[in-house]
Amino acid sequence: MIDPLSPTPMYVQLADVIAKRIETGELPPKRPIPSESTLQQEYGVARGTVRAAVRLLRERGLVMTVPQRGTYVSDR
């Protein structure tokens, strides 16, 4: 899923994978996305990669982060 040898940065690849999970309904609106540690383990990436991917998803309007609560799929 994540190709470390690809010219596309790993955080962009991860954001694209999560975005696809949102689009298919695997991650439904108003529900949390997996935690940073879960994403790290699932995709074999560093915490910084996960944080950059989540930041990119926020910029795309796909997720929103609620302080003290976590990151949730945006209601489109």
CSV table of N, CA and C in Angstrom, one decimal:
chain,number,residue,atom,x,y,z
A,1,MET,N,0.8,-1.2,0.0
A,1,MET,CA,0.0,0.0,0.0
A,1,MET,C,0.9,1.3,0.0
A,2,ILE,N,1.8,1.4,1.0
A,2,ILE,CA,2.7,2.5,1.0
A,2,ILE,C,4.0,2.0,0.4
A,3,ASP,N,4.5,2.7,-0.6
A,3,ASP,CA,5.7,2.3,-1.3
A,3,ASP,C,6.8,3.3,-0.9
A,4,PRO,N,7.8,2.9,0.0
A,4,PRO,CA,8.8,3.8,0.4
A,4,PRO,C,9.8,4.2,-0.8
A,5,LEU,N,9.8,3.5,-1.9
A,5,LEU,CA,10.7,3.8,-3.0
A,5,LEU,C,10.0,4.7,-4.0
A,6,SER,N,8.7,5.0,-3.8
A,6,SER,CA,8.0,5.8,-4.8
A,6,SER,C,8.4,7.3,-4.7
A,7,PRO,N,8.4,8.0,-5.8
A,7,PRO,CA,8.7,9.4,-5.8
A,7,PRO,C,7.7,10.2,-5.0
A,8,THR,N,6.5,9.7,-4.8
A,8,THR,CA,5.4,10.4,-4.0
A,8,THR,C,5.8,10.2,-2.6
A,9,PRO,N,5.8,11.4,-1.8
A,9,PRO,CA,6.1,11.3,-0.4
A,9,PRO,C,5.2,10.3,0.3
A,10,MET,N,5.7,9.6,1.3
A,10,MET,CA,4.9,8.6,2.1
A,10,MET,C,3.7,9.2,2.7
A,11,TYR,N,3.8,10.4,3.2
A,11,TYR,CA,2.6,11.0,3.9
A,11,TYR,C,1.5,11.3,2.9
A,12,VAL,N,1.8,11.6,1.7
A,12,VAL,CA,0.8,11.8,0.6
A,12,VAL,C,0.2,10.4,0.3
A,13,GLN,N,1.0,9.4,0.2
A,13,GLN,CA,0.5,8.1,-0.1
A,13,GLN,C,-0.5,7.6,1.0
A,14,LEU,N,-0.1,7.9,2.3
A,14,LEU,CA,-0.9,7.5,3.4
A,14,LEU,C,-2.2,8.3,3.4
A,15,ALA,N,-2.2,9.6,3.1
A,15,ALA,CA,-3.4,10.4,3.0
A,15,ALA,C,-4.3,9.9,1.9
A,16,ASP,N,-3.7,9.5,0.8
A,16,ASP,CA,-4.5,9.0,-0.3
A,16,ASP,C,-5.2,7.7,0.1
A,17,VAL,N,-4.5,6.8,0.8
A,17,VAL,CA,-5.1,5.6,1.3
A,17,VAL,C,-6.3,5.8,2.2
A,18,ILE,N,-6.1,6.8,3.2
A,18,ILE,CA,-7.1,7.1,4.2
A,18,ILE,C,-8.3,7.7,3.4
A,19,ALA,N,-8.0,8.6,2.5
A,19,ALA,CA,-9.1,9.3,1.7
A,19,ALA,C,-9.9,8.2,1.0
A,20,LYS,N,-9.3,7.2,0.4
A,20,LYS,CA,-10.0,6.2,-0.3
A,20,LYS,C,-10.9,5.4,0.7
A,21,ARG,N,-10.4,5.2,1.9
A,21,ARG,CA,-11.2,4.5,2.9
A,21,ARG,C,-12.4,5.4,3.3
A,22,ILE,N,-12.3,6.7,3.3
A,22,ILE,CA,-13.4,7.6,3.6
A,22,ILE,C,-14.4,7.5,2.4
A,23,GLU,N,-13.9,7.6,1.2
A,23,GLU,CA,-14.7,7.6,0.0
A,23,GLU,C,-15.6,6.4,-0.1
A,24,THR,N,-15.0,5.2,0.2
A,24,THR,CA,-15.7,3.9,0.1
A,24,THR,C,-16.7,3.7,1.3
A,25,GLY,N,-16.6,4.6,2.3
A,25,GLY,CA,-17.5,4.4,3.4
A,25,GLY,C,-17.0,3.5,4.5
A,26,GLU,N,-15.7,3.0,4.4
A,26,GLU,CA,-15.1,2.2,5.4
A,26,GLU,C,-14.9,3.1,6.7
A,27,LEU,N,-14.6,4.3,6.5
A,27,LEU,CA,-14.5,5.3,7.6
A,27,LEU,C,-15.7,6.3,7.4
A,28,PRO,N,-16.8,6.0,8.1
A,28,PRO,CA,-18.0,6.9,7.9
A,28,PRO,C,-17.9,8.3,8.5
A,29,PRO,N,-18.8,9.2,8.0
A,29,PRO,CA,-18.8,10.6,8.5
A,29,PRO,C,-19.1,10.6,10.0
A,30,LYS,N,-18.5,11.6,10.7
A,30,LYS,CA,-18.7,11.8,12.1
A,30,LYS,C,-18.2,10.7,13.0
A,31,ARG,N,-17.3,9.9,12.4
A,31,ARG,CA,-16.7,8.8,13.2
A,31,ARG,C,-15.2,9.1,13.2
A,32,PRO,N,-14.5,8.7,14.3
A,32,PRO,CA,-13.0,8.9,14.3
A,32,PRO,C,-12.3,8.0,13.3
A,33,ILE,N,-11.2,8.6,12.9
A,33,ILE,CA,-10.2,7.8,12.1
A,33,ILE,C,-9.4,7.0,13.1
A,34,PRO,N,-8.7,6.0,12.6
A,34,PRO,CA,-7.8,5.3,13.6
A,34,PRO,C,-6.7,6.2,14.2
A,35,SER,N,-6.3,5.8,15.4
A,35,SER,CA,-5.3,6.6,16.1
A,35,SER,C,-4.0,6.7,15.4
A,36,GLU,N,-3.2,7.6,15.8
A,36,GLU,CA,-1.8,7.7,15.2
A,36,GLU,C,-1.1,6.4,15.4
A,37,SER,N,-1.1,5.9,16.6
A,37,SER,CA,-0.3,4.6,16.8
A,37,SER,C,-0.9,3.5,16.0
A,38,THR,N,-2.2,3.4,15.8
A,38,THR,CA,-2.8,2.3,15.0
A,38,THR,C,-2.3,2.5,13.5
A,39,LEU,N,-2.4,3.7,13.0
A,39,LEU,CA,-2.0,4.0,11.6
A,39,LEU,C,-0.5,3.7,11.5
A,40,GLN,N,0.3,4.0,12.5
A,40,GLN,CA,1.8,3.7,12.4
A,40,GLN,C,2.0,2.2,12.3
A,41,GLN,N,1.3,1.4,13.1
A,41,GLN,CA,1.5,0.0,13.1
A,41,GLN,C,0.9,-0.6,11.8
A,42,GLU,N,-0.3,-0.2,11.4
A,42,GLU,CA,-0.9,-0.7,10.2
A,42,GLU,C,-0.2,-0.5,8.9
A,43,TYR,N,0.5,0.7,8.8
A,43,TYR,CA,1.1,1.0,7.5
A,43,TYR,C,2.7,1.0,7.6
A,44,GLY,N,3.2,0.8,8.8
A,44,GLY,CA,4.6,0.7,9.0
A,44,GLY,C,5.3,2.0,8.7
A,45,VAL,N,4.7,3.1,9.2
A,45,VAL,CA,5.3,4.5,9.0
A,45,VAL,C,5.6,5.1,10.3
A,46,ALA,N,6.3,6.2,10.3
A,46,ALA,CA,6.7,7.0,11.5
A,46,ALA,C,5.5,7.9,11.9
A,47,ARG,N,5.5,8.3,13.2
A,47,ARG,CA,4.5,9.2,13.7
A,47,ARG,C,4.4,10.5,12.9
A,48,GLY,N,5.6,11.1,12.5
A,48,GLY,CA,5.6,12.3,11.8
A,48,GLY,C,4.9,12.1,10.4
A,49,THR,N,5.0,10.9,9.8
A,49,THR,CA,4.4,10.7,8.5
A,49,THR,C,2.9,10.7,8.7
A,50,VAL,N,2.4,10.0,9.8
A,50,VAL,CA,1.0,10.0,10.1
A,50,VAL,C,0.5,11.4,10.4
A,51,ARG,N,1.2,12.2,11.1
A,51,ARG,CA,0.7,13.6,11.4
A,51,ARG,C,0.7,14.4,10.2
A,52,ALA,N,1.6,14.3,9.3
A,52,ALA,CA,1.6,15.0,8.0
A,52,ALA,C,0.5,14.6,7.2
A,53,ALA,N,0.1,13.3,7.2
A,53,ALA,CA,-1.0,12.8,6.4
A,53,ALA,C,-2.3,13.3,6.9
A,54,VAL,N,-2.5,13.3,8.2
A,54,VAL,CA,-3.7,13.9,8.8
A,54,VAL,C,-3.8,15.4,8.5
A,55,ARG,N,-2.7,16.1,8.6
A,55,ARG,CA,-2.7,17.5,8.3
A,55,ARG,C,-3.2,17.7,6.8
A,56,LEU,N,-2.7,16.9,5.9
A,56,LEU,CA,-3.1,17.0,4.5
A,56,LEU,C,-4.6,16.7,4.3
A,57,LEU,N,-5.1,15.7,5.1
A,57,LEU,CA,-6.5,15.3,5.0
A,57,LEU,C,-7.4,16.5,5.5
A,58,ARG,N,-6.9,17.2,6.6
A,58,ARG,CA,-7.6,18.4,7.1
A,58,ARG,C,-7.6,19.5,6.0
A,59,GLU,N,-6.5,19.7,5.4
A,59,GLU,CA,-6.4,20.7,4.3
A,59,GLU,C,-7.4,20.4,3.2
A,60,ARG,N,-7.6,19.1,2.9
A,60,ARG,CA,-8.5,18.6,1.8
A,60,ARG,C,-9.9,18.7,2.3
A,61,GLY,N,-10.1,18.9,3.6
A,61,GLY,CA,-11.5,19.0,4.1
A,61,GLY,C,-12.2,17.7,4.4
A,62,LEU,N,-11.3,16.6,4.4
A,62,LEU,CA,-11.9,15.3,4.6
A,62,LEU,C,-12.0,14.9,6.1
A,63,VAL,N,-11.2,15.5,7.0
A,63,VAL,CA,-11.3,15.2,8.4
A,63,VAL,C,-11.2,16.5,9.2
A,64,MET,N,-11.6,16.5,10.4
A,64,MET,CA,-11.5,17.6,11.3
A,64,MET,C,-11.0,17.1,12.7
A,65,THR,N,-10.1,17.9,13.3
A,65,THR,CA,-9.6,17.5,14.6
A,65,THR,C,-10.2,18.3,15.7
A,66,VAL,N,-10.7,17.5,16.7
A,66,VAL,CA,-11.4,18.1,17.8
A,66,VAL,C,-10.4,18.0,19.0
A,67,PRO,N,-10.0,19.1,19.6
A,67,PRO,CA,-9.0,19.1,20.7
A,67,PRO,C,-9.6,18.2,21.8
A,68,GLN,N,-8.7,17.3,22.4
A,68,GLN,CA,-9.0,16.4,23.5
A,68,GLN,C,-9.9,15.3,23.1
A,69,ARG,N,-10.3,15.2,21.8
A,69,ARG,CA,-11.2,14.1,21.4
A,69,ARG,C,-10.6,13.3,20.3
A,70,GLY,N,-9.9,13.9,19.3
A,70,GLY,CA,-9.4,13.1,18.2
A,70,GLY,C,-9.7,13.7,16.9
A,71,THR,N,-9.5,12.9,15.8
A,71,THR,CA,-9.7,13.3,14.4
A,71,THR,C,-10.9,12.5,13.9
A,72,TYR,N,-11.8,13.2,13.3
A,72,TYR,CA,-13.1,12.6,12.8
A,72,TYR,C,-13.2,12.9,11.3
A,73,VAL,N,-13.9,12.0,10.7
A,73,VAL,CA,-14.3,12.2,9.3
A,73,VAL,C,-15.3,13.3,9.2
A,74,SER,N,-15.0,14.2,8.3
A,74,SER,CA,-15.9,15.4,8.1
A,74,SER,C,-17.3,14.9,7.5
A,75,ASP,N,-18.3,15.6,7.9
A,75,ASP,CA,-19.6,15.3,7.3
A,75,ASP,C,-19.8,16.1,6.1
A,76,ARG,N,-19.8,15.4,4.9
A,76,ARG,CA,-19.8,16.1,3.6
A,76,ARG,C,-21.2,16.4,3.2
